[in-house]
mmCIF file of C-alpha atoms in Angstrom:
data_model
loop_
_atom_site.group_PDB
_atom_site.id
_atom_site.type_symbol
_atom_site.label_atom_id
_atom_site.label_comp_id
_atom_site.label_asym_id
_atom_site.label_seq_id
_atom_site.Cartn_x
_atom_site.Cartn_y
_atom_site.Cartn_z
ATOM 1 C CA MET A 1 5.907 18.830 -16.211
ATOM 2 C CA GLN A 2 3.963 17.607 -18.681
ATOM 3 C CA ALA A 3 6.218 14.605 -19.289
ATOM 4 C CA VAL A 4 6.362 14.298 -15.690
ATOM 5 C CA LEU A 5 2.591 14.048 -15.519
ATOM 6 C CA ARG A 6 2.537 11.659 -18.575
ATOM 7 C CA ALA A 7 4.974 9.141 -16.838
ATOM 8 C CA ASN A 8 2.933 8.799 -14.001
ATOM 9 C CA MET A 9 -0.858 8.946 -15.226
ATOM 10 C CA ALA A 10 -1.504 5.409 -13.384
ATOM 11 C CA LEU A 11 -0.105 6.667 -10.516
ATOM 12 C CA LEU A 12 -1.895 9.919 -10.382
ATOM 13 C CA ALA A 13 -4.893 8.247 -10.906
ATOM 14 C CA ILE A 14 -4.623 5.922 -7.729
ATOM 15 C CA ILE A 15 -4.032 9.236 -5.950
ATOM 16 C CA ALA A 16 -6.654 11.374 -7.363
ATOM 17 C CA LEU A 17 -9.408 8.206 -6.494
ATOM 18 C CA CYS A 18 -8.239 8.515 -2.840
ATOM 19 C CA CYS A 19 -8.100 12.149 -2.784
ATOM 20 C CA LEU A 20 -11.869 12.292 -4.040
ATOM 21 C CA THR A 21 -13.120 9.706 -1.914
ATOM 22 C CA GLU A 22 -11.961 11.394 1.025
ATOM 23 C CA ALA A 23 -12.808 15.263 -0.262
ATOM 24 C CA VAL A 24 -16.362 13.552 -0.647
ATOM 25 C CA LEU A 25 -16.538 12.551 3.077
ATOM 26 C CA GLN A 26 -15.196 15.537 4.345
ATOM 27 C CA GLY A 27 -17.674 17.807 2.598
ATOM 28 C CA ALA A 28 -20.530 15.449 4.221
ATOM 29 C CA ASP A 29 -18.699 15.432 7.607
ATOM 30 C CA TRP A 30 -19.046 19.518 7.419
ATOM 31 C CA HIS A 31 -22.576 19.570 5.960
ATOM 32 C CA LEU A 32 -21.559 20.376 2.769
ATOM 33 C CA TRP A 33 -23.546 17.859 0.911
ATOM 34 C CA GLY A 34 -24.917 14.430 1.106
ATOM 35 C CA SER A 35 -24.879 13.601 4.817
ATOM 36 C CA PRO A 36 -22.398 13.046 7.928
ATOM 37 C CA ILE A 37 -23.558 9.300 8.263
ATOM 38 C CA TRP A 38 -21.877 8.790 4.640
ATOM 39 C CA ARG A 39 -18.136 8.220 6.557
ATOM 40 C CA GLY A 40 -19.867 5.441 9.240
ATOM 41 C CA GLN A 41 -21.650 3.940 5.562
ATOM 42 C CA ALA A 42 -18.494 3.907 3.311
ATOM 43 C CA TYR A 43 -16.216 2.283 6.544
ATOM 44 C CA GLN A 44 -19.313 -0.057 7.069
ATOM 45 C CA TYR A 45 -19.262 -1.364 3.468
ATOM 46 C CA GLY A 46 -15.758 -0.685 2.222
ATOM 47 C CA ALA A 47 -13.358 -0.800 4.934
ATOM 48 C CA PHE A 48 -11.601 -4.040 5.698
ATOM 49 C CA TRP A 49 -13.093 -5.846 8.425
ATOM 50 C CA ALA A 50 -11.103 -9.137 9.784
ATOM 51 C CA GLY A 51 -14.238 -10.460 11.064
ATOM 52 C CA LEU A 52 -15.606 -10.828 7.837
ATOM 53 C CA LEU A 53 -12.774 -13.476 7.400
ATOM 54 C CA HIS A 54 -13.945 -15.335 10.448
ATOM 55 C CA GLY A 55 -17.355 -15.880 10.102
ATOM 56 C CA TRP A 56 -19.204 -12.442 10.531
ATOM 57 C CA GLN A 57 -21.925 -11.763 8.553
ATOM 58 C CA PRO A 58 -21.669 -9.358 5.645
ATOM 59 C CA ASN A 59 -23.576 -6.442 4.421
ATOM 60 C CA TYR A 60 -23.613 -7.767 0.825
ATOM 61 C CA THR A 61 -22.871 -11.253 -0.496
ATOM 62 C CA LEU A 62 -19.280 -9.924 -2.156
ATOM 63 C CA GLN A 63 -17.918 -7.674 0.866
ATOM 64 C CA PRO A 64 -15.508 -10.244 2.271
ATOM 65 C CA LEU A 65 -13.772 -10.082 -1.404
ATOM 66 C CA LEU A 66 -14.494 -6.521 -2.662
ATOM 67 C CA MET A 67 -13.014 -5.365 0.834
ATOM 68 C CA PHE A 68 -9.898 -6.108 -0.261
ATOM 69 C CA LEU A 69 -9.959 -3.921 -3.159
ATOM 70 C CA THR A 70 -11.839 -0.922 -1.520
ATOM 71 C CA TYR A 71 -9.896 -0.592 1.540
ATOM 72 C CA PRO A 72 -6.924 1.378 0.258
ATOM 73 C CA PHE A 73 -9.358 4.272 -0.827
ATOM 74 C CA LEU A 74 -10.570 4.868 2.595
ATOM 75 C CA HIS A 75 -8.787 7.252 5.309
ATOM 76 C CA ILE A 76 -9.707 8.417 8.399
ATOM 77 C CA GLY A 77 -9.580 11.804 7.720
ATOM 78 C CA ALA A 78 -7.180 14.596 5.766
ATOM 79 C CA LEU A 79 -4.171 14.003 7.682
ATOM 80 C CA HIS A 80 -4.238 10.383 7.089
ATOM 81 C CA LEU A 81 -4.505 10.773 3.763
ATOM 82 C CA PHE A 82 -2.102 13.466 3.599
ATOM 83 C CA GLY A 83 0.816 11.446 4.927
ATOM 84 C CA ASN A 84 0.106 8.326 2.977
ATOM 85 C CA MET A 85 -0.057 10.218 -0.472
ATOM 86 C CA LEU A 86 3.184 11.714 0.161
ATOM 87 C CA ALA A 87 4.756 8.657 0.357
ATOM 88 C CA LEU A 88 2.908 7.062 -2.236
ATOM 89 C CA PHE A 89 3.642 9.606 -4.531
ATOM 90 C CA TRP A 90 7.580 8.712 -3.654
ATOM 91 C CA LEU A 91 7.522 5.177 -3.974
ATOM 92 C CA GLY A 92 5.086 5.011 -6.846
ATOM 93 C CA GLN A 93 7.317 7.199 -9.060
ATOM 94 C CA ILE A 94 10.277 5.118 -8.488
ATOM 95 C CA ALA A 95 8.373 1.512 -8.822
ATOM 96 C CA GLN A 96 6.375 3.054 -12.004
ATOM 97 C CA LYS A 97 10.063 4.136 -13.327
ATOM 98 C CA ARG A 98 11.558 1.071 -12.951
ATOM 99 C CA MET A 99 9.079 -1.736 -14.074
ATOM 100 C CA GLY A 100 6.681 0.451 -16.476
ATOM 101 C CA THR A 101 3.018 1.350 -15.983
ATOM 102 C CA TRP A 102 1.335 -2.158 -15.837
ATOM 103 C CA PRO A 103 3.706 -3.792 -13.824
ATOM 104 C CA PHE A 104 3.234 -0.807 -11.153
ATOM 105 C CA LEU A 105 -0.475 -1.298 -11.212
ATOM 106 C CA LEU A 106 -0.118 -5.139 -10.521
ATOM 107 C CA LEU A 107 2.633 -4.542 -7.412
ATOM 108 C CA TYR A 108 0.226 -1.886 -6.048
ATOM 109 C CA LEU A 109 -2.918 -4.566 -6.373
ATOM 110 C CA ILE A 110 -0.747 -7.521 -4.803
ATOM 111 C CA SER A 111 0.600 -5.128 -2.222
ATOM 112 C CA ALA A 112 -2.568 -4.179 -0.986
ATOM 113 C CA LEU A 113 -4.133 -7.608 -1.372
ATOM 114 C CA GLY A 114 -1.112 -8.925 0.557
ATOM 115 C CA GLY A 115 -1.767 -5.678 3.243
ATOM 116 C CA GLY A 116 -5.458 -7.050 3.642
ATOM 117 C CA LEU A 117 -4.381 -10.536 3.974
ATOM 118 C CA GLY A 118 -1.937 -9.648 6.986
ATOM 119 C CA PHE A 119 -4.506 -7.539 8.800
ATOM 120 C CA GLY A 120 -7.173 -10.439 7.997
ATOM 121 C CA LEU A 121 -4.840 -13.238 9.576
ATOM 122 C CA LEU A 122 -3.241 -11.592 12.261
ATOM 123 C CA SER A 123 -5.648 -9.269 13.766
ATOM 124 C CA GLY A 124 -8.215 -9.620 16.322
ATOM 125 C CA ASN A 125 -9.339 -6.286 16.106
ATOM 126 C CA PRO A 126 -13.080 -5.553 15.518
ATOM 127 C CA VAL A 127 -12.300 -2.050 14.591
ATOM 128 C CA PRO A 128 -11.999 -1.875 10.643
ATOM 129 C CA MET A 129 -8.927 -1.051 8.701
ATOM 130 C CA THR A 130 -8.608 1.389 6.214
ATOM 131 C CA GLY A 131 -6.003 3.493 4.000
ATOM 132 C CA ALA A 132 -3.521 2.655 1.596
ATOM 133 C CA SER A 133 -0.277 1.916 3.593
ATOM 134 C CA GLY A 134 -0.635 -1.668 2.847
ATOM 135 C CA ALA A 135 0.095 -1.011 -0.898
ATOM 136 C CA ILE A 136 2.950 1.566 0.219
ATOM 137 C CA PHE A 137 4.436 -0.623 2.358
ATOM 138 C CA GLY A 138 4.300 -2.692 -0.721
ATOM 139 C CA LEU A 139 6.091 -0.523 -2.519
ATOM 140 C CA LEU A 140 8.568 -0.076 0.364
ATOM 141 C CA GLY A 141 8.907 -3.844 0.253
ATOM 142 C CA ALA A 142 9.898 -3.555 -3.491
ATOM 143 C CA TRP A 143 12.166 -0.873 -3.156
ATOM 144 C CA THR A 144 13.929 -2.492 -0.237
ATOM 145 C CA PHE A 145 14.573 -5.737 -2.778
ATOM 146 C CA TRP A 146 16.022 -3.242 -5.446
ATOM 147 C CA ASP A 147 18.209 -1.441 -3.173
ATOM 148 C CA TRP A 148 19.766 -5.011 -2.075
ATOM 149 C CA GLN A 149 19.376 -6.018 -5.472
ATOM 150 C CA SER A 150 21.881 -3.195 -6.568
ATOM 151 C CA ARG A 151 24.341 -3.905 -4.460
ATOM 152 C CA GLN A 152 24.642 -7.830 -5.260
ATOM 153 C CA LYS A 153 25.077 -6.467 -8.869
ATOM 154 C CA ALA A 154 27.995 -4.322 -7.951
ATOM 155 C CA GLY A 155 29.819 -7.558 -6.745
ATOM 156 C CA VAL A 156 30.167 -6.838 -2.994
ATOM 157 C CA SER A 157 29.837 -10.004 -0.596
ATOM 158 C CA LEU A 158 26.505 -11.557 0.240
ATOM 159 C CA TRP A 159 26.683 -9.919 3.835
ATOM 160 C CA GLN A 160 27.979 -6.268 2.380
ATOM 161 C CA ALA A 161 24.470 -6.591 0.580
ATOM 162 C CA THR A 162 22.503 -7.545 3.295
ATOM 163 C CA TRP A 163 23.634 -5.613 6.165
ATOM 164 C CA PRO A 164 22.054 -2.345 4.764
ATOM 165 C CA THR A 165 19.196 -4.164 4.176
ATOM 166 C CA LEU A 166 18.767 -5.262 7.839
ATOM 167 C CA GLY A 167 19.105 -1.794 8.982
ATOM 168 C CA ILE A 168 16.425 -0.721 6.661
ATOM 169 C CA LEU A 169 14.401 -3.662 8.366
ATOM 170 C CA ILE A 170 15.066 -2.474 12.012
ATOM 171 C CA GLY A 171 14.508 0.640 10.990
ATOM 172 C CA LEU A 172 11.224 0.015 9.926
ATOM 173 C CA ILE A 173 10.220 -2.173 12.994
ATOM 174 C CA LEU A 174 11.197 0.620 15.239
ATOM 175 C CA PHE A 175 8.886 3.090 13.015
ATOM 176 C CA ASN A 176 6.063 0.350 13.663
ATOM 177 C CA LEU A 177 6.594 0.091 17.355
ATOM 178 C CA ALA A 178 6.827 3.856 17.887
ATOM 179 C CA ASN A 179 3.653 4.787 15.775
ATOM 180 C CA TRP A 180 1.731 1.486 17.305
ATOM 181 C CA ALA A 181 2.673 3.293 21.079
ATOM 182 C CA TRP A 182 1.733 6.804 19.823
ATOM 183 C CA GLN A 183 -1.804 5.835 18.360
ATOM 184 C CA GLY A 184 -2.823 3.809 21.260
ATOM 185 C CA GLY A 185 -2.015 0.244 19.734
ATOM 186 C CA MET A 186 -4.936 1.067 16.923
ATOM 187 C CA LEU A 187 -1.966 1.093 14.018
ATOM 188 C CA ALA A 188 -2.767 -1.828 11.848
ATOM 189 C CA TRP A 189 0.822 -3.017 11.731
ATOM 190 C CA GLU A 190 -0.397 -6.440 9.907
ATOM 191 C CA THR A 191 -1.268 -4.461 7.247
ATOM 192 C CA HIS A 192 2.001 -3.346 6.979
ATOM 193 C CA LEU A 193 3.540 -6.352 7.231
ATOM 194 C CA GLY A 194 1.400 -8.245 4.984
ATOM 195 C CA GLY A 195 2.005 -5.356 2.554
ATOM 196 C CA PHE A 196 5.563 -5.399 2.980
ATOM 197 C CA LEU A 197 5.864 -8.912 2.233
ATOM 198 C CA ALA A 198 3.570 -9.375 -0.781
ATOM 199 C CA GLY A 199 5.318 -6.471 -2.419
ATOM 200 C CA GLY A 200 9.128 -7.576 -1.633
ATOM 201 C CA ALA A 201 7.960 -11.045 -3.130
ATOM 202 C CA PHE A 202 6.508 -9.971 -6.324
ATOM 203 C CA SER A 203 9.491 -7.603 -7.009
ATOM 204 C CA ALA A 204 12.050 -10.678 -6.791
ATOM 205 C CA LEU A 205 9.616 -12.696 -8.715
ATOM 206 C CA TRP A 206 9.170 -9.879 -11.226
ATOM 207 C CA SER A 207 12.549 -9.316 -11.638
ATOM 208 C CA ILE A 208 13.017 -13.085 -12.621
ATOM 209 C CA TYR A 209 10.693 -12.866 -15.229
ATOM 210 C CA ALA A 210 11.793 -9.330 -16.283
ATOM 211 C CA ARG A 211 15.297 -10.960 -17.116
ATOM 212 C CA ARG A 212 13.952 -13.712 -19.157
ATOM 213 C CA LEU A 213 12.160 -11.338 -21.559
ATOM 214 C CA PRO A 214 13.503 -10.676 -25.078
ATOM 215 C CA LYS A 215 15.627 -7.416 -25.284
ATOM 216 C CA THR A 216 14.333 -5.174 -27.695
ATOM 217 C CA ARG A 217 14.957 -1.788 -28.980
ATOM 218 C CA SER A 218 12.830 1.501 -28.690
#
């Protein structure tokens, strides 16, 4: 257990920060400390507002930039947090084991940035966007690329390597459509798409870079 914890310290730190943020806001909601207005203020200053990329007046000078970094740590409640953290723990372990700590953190960051950019460019919704799902879909994009790459390395034809990946993509599209309908159109699919593309592209580029690194013995 200790070895698992040490190997996943970066991942667990991200999860802990997300959980701590939501715990503080939950406590404020329940009048245990602070004020119930804390959640609204957190969203106002830390959520992703697409309008800030299209001429809205920010609350502070750097908000249009910093919201790319702050929105993944905010969630709309315990259920939203729980679902995201389960997915993050599963996919994050795969990514960190495959890439190492610092490349994993870079993948997570780029996926979150891609998710924010996707929402900012594609969404006209005035409602703010929160949650780690953009980064999570980036990890899913990386996993999808690695899954395709492993089949290609096995020596099968390009079609045999690709058709299962097409099935995964169709499944993800149907998953997002179902959730979009269930949530009454409030699902930030733009974030999922942006994160998925960013994570997949980064993992492909990192794979090329890693092959050029000198081989060392431990």
